[in-house]
mmCIF file of C-alpha atoms in Angstrom:
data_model
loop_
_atom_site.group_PDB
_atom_site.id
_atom_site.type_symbol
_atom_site.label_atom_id
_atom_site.label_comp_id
_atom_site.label_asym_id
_atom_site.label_seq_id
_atom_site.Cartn_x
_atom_site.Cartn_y
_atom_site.Cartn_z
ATOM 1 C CA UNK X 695 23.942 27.031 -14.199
ATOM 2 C CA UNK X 696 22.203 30.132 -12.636
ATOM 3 C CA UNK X 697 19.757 29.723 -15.080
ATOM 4 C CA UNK X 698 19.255 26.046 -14.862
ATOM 5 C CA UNK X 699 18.327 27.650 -11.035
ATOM 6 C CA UNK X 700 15.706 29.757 -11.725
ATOM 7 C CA UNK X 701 14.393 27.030 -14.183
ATOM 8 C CA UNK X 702 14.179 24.735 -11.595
ATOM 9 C CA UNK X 703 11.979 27.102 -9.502
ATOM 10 C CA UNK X 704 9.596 28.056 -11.871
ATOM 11 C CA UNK X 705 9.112 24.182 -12.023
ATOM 12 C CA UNK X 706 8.591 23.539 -8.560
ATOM 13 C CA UNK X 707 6.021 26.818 -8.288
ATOM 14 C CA UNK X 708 4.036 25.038 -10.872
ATOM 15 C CA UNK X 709 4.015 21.930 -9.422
ATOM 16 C CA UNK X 710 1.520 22.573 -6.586
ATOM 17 C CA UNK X 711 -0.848 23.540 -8.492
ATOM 18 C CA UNK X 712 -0.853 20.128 -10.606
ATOM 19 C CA UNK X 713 -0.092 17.936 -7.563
ATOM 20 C CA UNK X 714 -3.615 17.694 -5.990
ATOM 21 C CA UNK X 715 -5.012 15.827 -8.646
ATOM 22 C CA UNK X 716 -1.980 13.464 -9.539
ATOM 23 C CA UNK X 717 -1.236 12.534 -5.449
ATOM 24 C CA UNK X 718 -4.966 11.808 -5.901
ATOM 25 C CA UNK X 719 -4.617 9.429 -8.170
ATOM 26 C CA UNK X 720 -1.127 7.741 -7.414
ATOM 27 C CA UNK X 721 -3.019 7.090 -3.686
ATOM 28 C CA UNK X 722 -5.708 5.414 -5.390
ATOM 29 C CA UNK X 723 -2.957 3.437 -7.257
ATOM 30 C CA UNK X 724 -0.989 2.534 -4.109
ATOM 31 C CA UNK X 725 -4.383 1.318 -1.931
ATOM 32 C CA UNK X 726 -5.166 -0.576 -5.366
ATOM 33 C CA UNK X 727 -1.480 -2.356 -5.335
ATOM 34 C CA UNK X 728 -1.653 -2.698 -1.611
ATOM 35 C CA UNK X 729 -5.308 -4.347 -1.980
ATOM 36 C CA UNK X 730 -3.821 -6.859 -4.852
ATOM 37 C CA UNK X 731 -0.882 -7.383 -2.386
ATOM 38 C CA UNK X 732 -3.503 -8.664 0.017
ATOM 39 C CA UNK X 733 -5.044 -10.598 -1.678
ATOM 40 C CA UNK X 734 -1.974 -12.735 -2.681
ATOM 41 C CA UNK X 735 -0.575 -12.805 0.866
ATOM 42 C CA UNK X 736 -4.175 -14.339 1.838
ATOM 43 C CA UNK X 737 -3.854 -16.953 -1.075
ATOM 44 C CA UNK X 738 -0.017 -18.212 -0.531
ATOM 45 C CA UNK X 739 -0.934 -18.014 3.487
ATOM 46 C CA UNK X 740 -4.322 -20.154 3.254
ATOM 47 C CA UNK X 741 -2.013 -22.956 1.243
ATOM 48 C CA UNK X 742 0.250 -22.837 3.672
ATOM 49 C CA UNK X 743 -2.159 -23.479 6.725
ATOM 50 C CA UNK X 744 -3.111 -26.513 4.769
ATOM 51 C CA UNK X 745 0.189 -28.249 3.919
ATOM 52 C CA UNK X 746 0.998 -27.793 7.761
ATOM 53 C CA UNK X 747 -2.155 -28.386 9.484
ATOM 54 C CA UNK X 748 -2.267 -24.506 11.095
ATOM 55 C CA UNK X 749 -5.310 -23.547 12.859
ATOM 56 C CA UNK X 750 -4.966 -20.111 11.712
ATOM 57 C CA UNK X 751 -2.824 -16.897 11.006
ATOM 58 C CA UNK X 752 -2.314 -13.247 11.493
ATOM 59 C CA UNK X 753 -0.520 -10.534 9.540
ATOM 60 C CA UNK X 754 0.043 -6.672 9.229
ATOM 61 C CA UNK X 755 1.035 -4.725 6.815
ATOM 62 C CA UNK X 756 2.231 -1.054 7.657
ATOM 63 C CA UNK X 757 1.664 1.531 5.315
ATOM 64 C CA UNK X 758 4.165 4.452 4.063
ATOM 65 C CA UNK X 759 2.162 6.487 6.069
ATOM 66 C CA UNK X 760 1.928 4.697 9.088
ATOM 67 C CA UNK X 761 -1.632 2.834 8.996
ATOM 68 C CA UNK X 762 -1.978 -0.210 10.007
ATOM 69 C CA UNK X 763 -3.422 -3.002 7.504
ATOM 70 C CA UNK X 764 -4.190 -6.339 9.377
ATOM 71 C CA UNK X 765 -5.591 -9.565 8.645
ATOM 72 C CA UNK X 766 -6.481 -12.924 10.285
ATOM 73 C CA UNK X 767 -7.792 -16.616 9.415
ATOM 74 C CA UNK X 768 -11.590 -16.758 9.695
ATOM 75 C CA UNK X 769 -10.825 -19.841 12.163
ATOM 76 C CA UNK X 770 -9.031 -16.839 14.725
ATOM 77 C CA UNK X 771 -12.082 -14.483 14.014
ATOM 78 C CA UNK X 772 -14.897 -17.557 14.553
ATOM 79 C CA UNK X 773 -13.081 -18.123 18.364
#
């Protein structure tokens, strides 16, 4: 078990020095998944204003980190 320990924490000291690059990329993958996620609120959203006659919408989507992500109907942004 102890030395399960001190495995362990010659693991995490290497980490860091890996991490930059890999946070890099998993950030691109999250704005990419968050950008698809968009798009397919948009779609489903826009079918829905036309099956019930809506004059427009608004949405938000919060991020893990806090920031903001917001959207509206082009008939809002027009008025």
């Amino acid at each position: 078990m102890w030395k399960d320990g001190i495995l362990l924490q010659k693991l995490k000291e290497k980490r860091p020095k890996e991490e930059p690059d890999q946070e890099a990329k998993q950030e691109a993958s999250r704005w990419k998944k968050l950008s698809r996620a968009q798009d397919s609120i948009l779609k489903y959203v826009v079918k829905i204003m036309e099956v019930c006659n809506a004059q427009g919408f608004v949405y938000g989507i919060i991020s893990e980190k806090g920031g903001p992500v917001t959207g509206s109907s082009d008939s809002l942004l027009n008025e």
